[in-house]
């Protein structure tokens, strides 16, 4: 820092900082800590982050650092729910990471405290931390309170389903008024809350703070404490590469199995590993799926919200339940070992967070499927699959996109026993690996999720449930077997054993392959095209990491 801000060569830098209001002492002698803030007025997950960022900056000043706040992109995936633009969301992870990288490199920050809540935005912040490898942390925005309607707790996902269930406009108007009653991330095990929780396991979020609800003013107190601690983190020199080891990432996989996190977490964990040069693959997810059952009763695996989860002990309580399985001789952000931290905790099994001995399900929160339809893997959340469709053999109904499948569902062309195939919605095919909110919400709203399966090279929202298998790789655009499926082919989806099989002879598939033609990219310019040309496949995280 000193050489960058001191001496005659740095005069032009100092004058810019002085003109922005910083003093000579601030500029020359104190650690400069960037505060990337994903504040955005158009979403409850980010509209409250100005206040949280202010608390972070107060803590940094108090501890003798110099905060420099700057804005980073933020979106709300629900805004694009059902629209073609939803395919931008995963690309946003890379855009956020690059935005943080760009500003941090130019301004030569000594450390970072990123403020974020939602989906690919917070995942992008974690990716930025791994890429920049300077002392870094994230302060989460917390979760939203559930709403209440006619004496029943409701969340935003209830509105999504109600849209397709035949409910009248008056009922929808009532739900709209109450399903999102506060700031914060939607309080189910969607991607936002999954990634907030995983931040603690990654050693990028202060222990015990990830799930403090946005409406609890403890969030502000802890944001200020995080800002103070960031200065100590910078002085200690502890970087993400020191704190995010292979064993830490394996712990994150075990944690994700236990809480039945969003299937998107698989992409983000794999991307973190690739960025840090750590050898983590889908085989590691397969291994821990055999060992770790789901112990978390948060929607959609159970009836509770993330607010309930927090007050039931939150991330620390889950880690304590997993203590005998975890790698405990790993570092923590606070400078101690995980084992020392867990040794001071008392396990508190309850109706929200169960013990491993008495799990909520005797199956994992995530499972990898393989077979000739997904040679490189596919992903399902078994705890969200109804018993009636855990093992299916059905006829394929094939669609080259979410909208076409949705229209078939709406028109009654999908019947019990069918297996919907949606392709060309993967990393390159979309481009951007779209979430299939239209089709899935329609299946659930019409009650077909208990009798119809779906397999795709796209991904799903963490809100979704049913016999839905995503992340099929190779994707259709790359000529994967999913591109060769024809209407009426028999498919086996076994979410218990982990099988995705196309019941067509290999010779026939070879004949079909000869006639297959790769379609042109759906986008010919802009960030989606850059993503398609530079992203890794889904089984390697699907990020723009061509190196």
CSV table of C-alpha atoms in Angstrom, one decimal, residues 106-281:
chain,number,residue,atom,x,y,z
A,106,UNK,CA,-7.5,0.0,-10.4
A,107,UNK,CA,-7.8,1.4,-6.8
A,108,UNK,CA,-5.5,-1.2,-5.3
A,109,UNK,CA,-7.6,-2.0,-2.3
A,110,UNK,CA,-5.9,-3.8,0.6
A,111,UNK,CA,-9.1,-5.7,1.4
A,112,UNK,CA,-12.8,-6.0,0.6
A,113,UNK,CA,-16.1,-6.1,2.4
A,114,UNK,CA,-18.8,-6.9,-0.1
A,115,UNK,CA,-22.5,-6.3,0.6
A,116,UNK,CA,-24.9,-8.7,-1.1
A,117,UNK,CA,-28.0,-10.8,-0.7
A,118,UNK,CA,-29.3,-12.5,-3.8
A,119,UNK,CA,-28.6,-15.5,-6.0
A,120,UNK,CA,-25.9,-14.9,-8.6
A,121,UNK,CA,-25.0,-11.5,-7.1
A,122,UNK,CA,-23.6,-13.0,-3.8
A,123,UNK,CA,-22.1,-15.9,-5.8
A,124,UNK,CA,-20.3,-13.3,-7.9
A,125,UNK,CA,-18.9,-11.7,-4.8
A,126,UNK,CA,-17.5,-15.0,-3.6
A,127,UNK,CA,-16.0,-15.6,-7.1
A,128,UNK,CA,-14.4,-12.1,-6.9
A,129,UNK,CA,-12.9,-12.9,-3.6
A,130,UNK,CA,-11.4,-16.1,-4.9
A,131,UNK,CA,-10.1,-14.4,-8.0
A,132,UNK,CA,-8.5,-11.3,-6.4
A,133,UNK,CA,-7.2,-13.2,-3.4
A,134,UNK,CA,-6.9,-10.3,-1.0
A,135,UNK,CA,-8.4,-10.3,2.5
A,136,UNK,CA,-12.1,-10.4,1.8
A,137,UNK,CA,-15.4,-10.9,3.4
A,138,UNK,CA,-19.1,-10.6,2.5
A,139,UNK,CA,-21.9,-9.1,4.6
A,140,UNK,CA,-25.2,-10.6,3.7
A,141,UNK,CA,-28.5,-8.8,3.5
A,142,UNK,CA,-30.4,-11.5,5.3
A,143,UNK,CA,-33.7,-13.1,4.6
A,144,UNK,CA,-37.2,-11.7,4.3
A,145,UNK,CA,-39.9,-12.3,6.8
A,146,UNK,CA,-42.7,-14.7,5.6
A,147,UNK,CA,-46.0,-13.1,4.8
A,148,UNK,CA,-49.4,-14.1,6.4
A,149,UNK,CA,-52.6,-14.7,4.5
A,150,UNK,CA,-55.8,-16.0,6.2
A,151,UNK,CA,-53.8,-17.2,9.2
A,152,UNK,CA,-51.2,-19.1,7.1
A,153,UNK,CA,-47.6,-18.2,6.5
A,154,UNK,CA,-46.9,-17.6,2.8
A,155,UNK,CA,-43.8,-16.9,0.7
A,156,UNK,CA,-43.3,-15.6,-2.8
A,157,UNK,CA,-43.2,-19.1,-4.3
A,158,UNK,CA,-46.8,-19.5,-3.2
A,159,UNK,CA,-47.7,-16.7,-5.6
A,160,UNK,CA,-45.8,-18.3,-8.4
A,161,UNK,CA,-47.8,-21.5,-8.0
A,162,UNK,CA,-51.1,-19.8,-7.5
A,163,UNK,CA,-50.8,-18.1,-10.9
A,164,UNK,CA,-51.2,-21.4,-12.6
A,165,UNK,CA,-53.7,-23.1,-10.3
A,166,UNK,CA,-56.8,-21.4,-11.5
A,167,UNK,CA,-57.0,-18.9,-8.7
A,168,UNK,CA,-58.9,-15.8,-9.6
A,169,UNK,CA,-57.5,-12.3,-9.9
A,170,UNK,CA,-58.9,-11.3,-6.5
A,171,UNK,CA,-57.0,-14.1,-4.8
A,172,UNK,CA,-53.8,-13.2,-6.6
A,173,UNK,CA,-54.2,-9.5,-5.6
A,174,UNK,CA,-54.5,-10.6,-2.0
A,175,UNK,CA,-51.4,-12.7,-2.2
A,176,UNK,CA,-49.5,-10.0,-3.9
A,177,UNK,CA,-50.1,-7.7,-0.9
A,178,UNK,CA,-48.7,-10.1,1.7
A,179,UNK,CA,-46.2,-12.6,0.3
A,180,UNK,CA,-43.2,-10.2,0.5
A,181,UNK,CA,-43.7,-8.2,3.6
A,182,UNK,CA,-40.1,-7.0,4.3
A,183,UNK,CA,-36.7,-6.5,2.8
A,184,UNK,CA,-34.4,-9.5,2.4
A,185,UNK,CA,-34.0,-12.5,0.2
A,186,UNK,CA,-37.1,-14.7,-0.3
A,187,UNK,CA,-37.1,-16.9,2.9
A,188,UNK,CA,-37.1,-20.4,1.3
A,189,UNK,CA,-34.0,-22.6,0.4
A,190,UNK,CA,-33.6,-20.7,-2.9
A,191,UNK,CA,-30.2,-19.8,-4.3
A,192,UNK,CA,-30.0,-16.5,-2.3
A,193,UNK,CA,-30.3,-18.1,1.1
A,194,UNK,CA,-28.3,-21.1,0.2
A,195,UNK,CA,-25.4,-19.0,-0.9
A,196,UNK,CA,-25.7,-16.7,2.1
A,197,UNK,CA,-25.4,-19.8,4.4
A,198,UNK,CA,-22.5,-21.3,2.4
A,199,UNK,CA,-20.6,-18.0,2.9
A,200,UNK,CA,-20.0,-19.0,6.5
A,201,UNK,CA,-18.7,-22.4,5.4
A,202,UNK,CA,-16.5,-20.7,2.8
A,203,UNK,CA,-14.9,-18.5,5.5
A,204,UNK,CA,-16.2,-15.4,3.7
A,205,UNK,CA,-19.1,-14.5,6.0
A,206,UNK,CA,-18.6,-13.9,9.8
A,207,UNK,CA,-19.7,-17.0,11.8
A,208,UNK,CA,-23.3,-17.0,12.9
A,209,UNK,CA,-24.3,-13.9,10.9
A,210,UNK,CA,-25.4,-15.1,7.4
A,211,UNK,CA,-29.1,-15.7,8.1
A,212,UNK,CA,-29.9,-12.9,10.5
A,213,UNK,CA,-33.2,-11.6,9.0
A,214,UNK,CA,-33.1,-8.3,7.3
A,215,UNK,CA,-35.8,-7.0,9.7
A,216,UNK,CA,-33.7,-7.8,12.8
A,217,UNK,CA,-31.5,-4.8,13.7
A,218,UNK,CA,-28.9,-7.2,14.8
A,219,UNK,CA,-28.1,-7.3,11.1
A,220,UNK,CA,-26.8,-3.7,11.4
A,221,UNK,CA,-24.8,-4.3,14.6
A,222,UNK,CA,-23.2,-7.3,13.0
A,223,UNK,CA,-22.5,-5.4,9.8
A,224,UNK,CA,-20.6,-2.8,11.8
A,225,UNK,CA,-18.7,-5.6,13.7
A,226,UNK,CA,-17.8,-7.1,10.3
A,227,UNK,CA,-16.4,-3.8,9.1
A,228,UNK,CA,-14.2,-3.6,12.2
A,229,UNK,CA,-13.0,-7.1,11.8
A,230,UNK,CA,-12.2,-6.5,8.1
A,231,UNK,CA,-9.4,-4.2,9.2
A,232,UNK,CA,-7.9,-6.9,11.4
A,233,UNK,CA,-8.3,-9.4,8.6
A,234,UNK,CA,-6.3,-7.1,6.3
A,235,UNK,CA,-3.6,-6.6,8.9
A,236,UNK,CA,-3.3,-10.4,9.4
A,237,UNK,CA,-3.0,-10.9,5.7
A,238,UNK,CA,-5.4,-13.9,5.7
A,239,UNK,CA,-6.5,-14.3,2.1
A,240,UNK,CA,-9.2,-16.5,0.5
A,241,UNK,CA,-6.6,-18.9,-0.7
A,242,UNK,CA,-5.5,-19.4,2.9
A,243,UNK,CA,-9.0,-19.9,4.2
A,244,UNK,CA,-10.8,-21.8,1.4
A,245,UNK,CA,-9.0,-25.1,1.2
A,246,UNK,CA,-10.1,-28.3,-0.5
A,247,UNK,CA,-11.4,-29.6,2.8
A,248,UNK,CA,-13.4,-26.4,3.4
A,249,UNK,CA,-15.0,-26.9,0.0
A,250,UNK,CA,-15.8,-30.5,0.8
A,251,UNK,CA,-17.4,-29.2,4.1
A,252,UNK,CA,-19.5,-26.9,1.9
A,253,UNK,CA,-20.7,-29.9,-0.1
A,254,UNK,CA,-21.6,-31.8,3.1
A,255,UNK,CA,-23.4,-28.7,4.4
A,256,UNK,CA,-25.3,-28.3,1.2
A,257,UNK,CA,-26.4,-31.9,1.3
A,258,UNK,CA,-27.6,-31.5,4.9
A,259,UNK,CA,-29.7,-28.3,4.2
A,260,UNK,CA,-31.0,-29.4,0.7
A,261,UNK,CA,-29.8,-26.2,-0.8
A,262,UNK,CA,-30.6,-24.9,-4.2
A,263,UNK,CA,-29.3,-27.0,-7.0
A,264,UNK,CA,-27.5,-23.9,-8.2
A,265,UNK,CA,-25.1,-24.2,-5.3
A,266,UNK,CA,-23.4,-27.1,-7.2
A,267,UNK,CA,-22.4,-24.6,-10.0
A,268,UNK,CA,-21.1,-22.1,-7.5
A,269,UNK,CA,-19.1,-24.5,-5.4
A,270,UNK,CA,-17.5,-26.0,-8.6
A,271,UNK,CA,-16.7,-22.5,-9.9
A,272,UNK,CA,-15.0,-21.5,-6.6
A,273,UNK,CA,-12.9,-24.7,-6.7
A,274,UNK,CA,-11.9,-24.0,-10.3
A,275,UNK,CA,-11.0,-20.4,-9.6
A,276,UNK,CA,-8.8,-21.5,-6.6
A,277,UNK,CA,-7.2,-24.4,-8.5
A,278,UNK,CA,-8.7,-27.0,-6.2
A,279,UNK,CA,-9.7,-30.4,-7.6
A,280,UNK,CA,-13.4,-30.7,-6.8
A,281,UNK,CA,-15.8,-32.5,-9.2
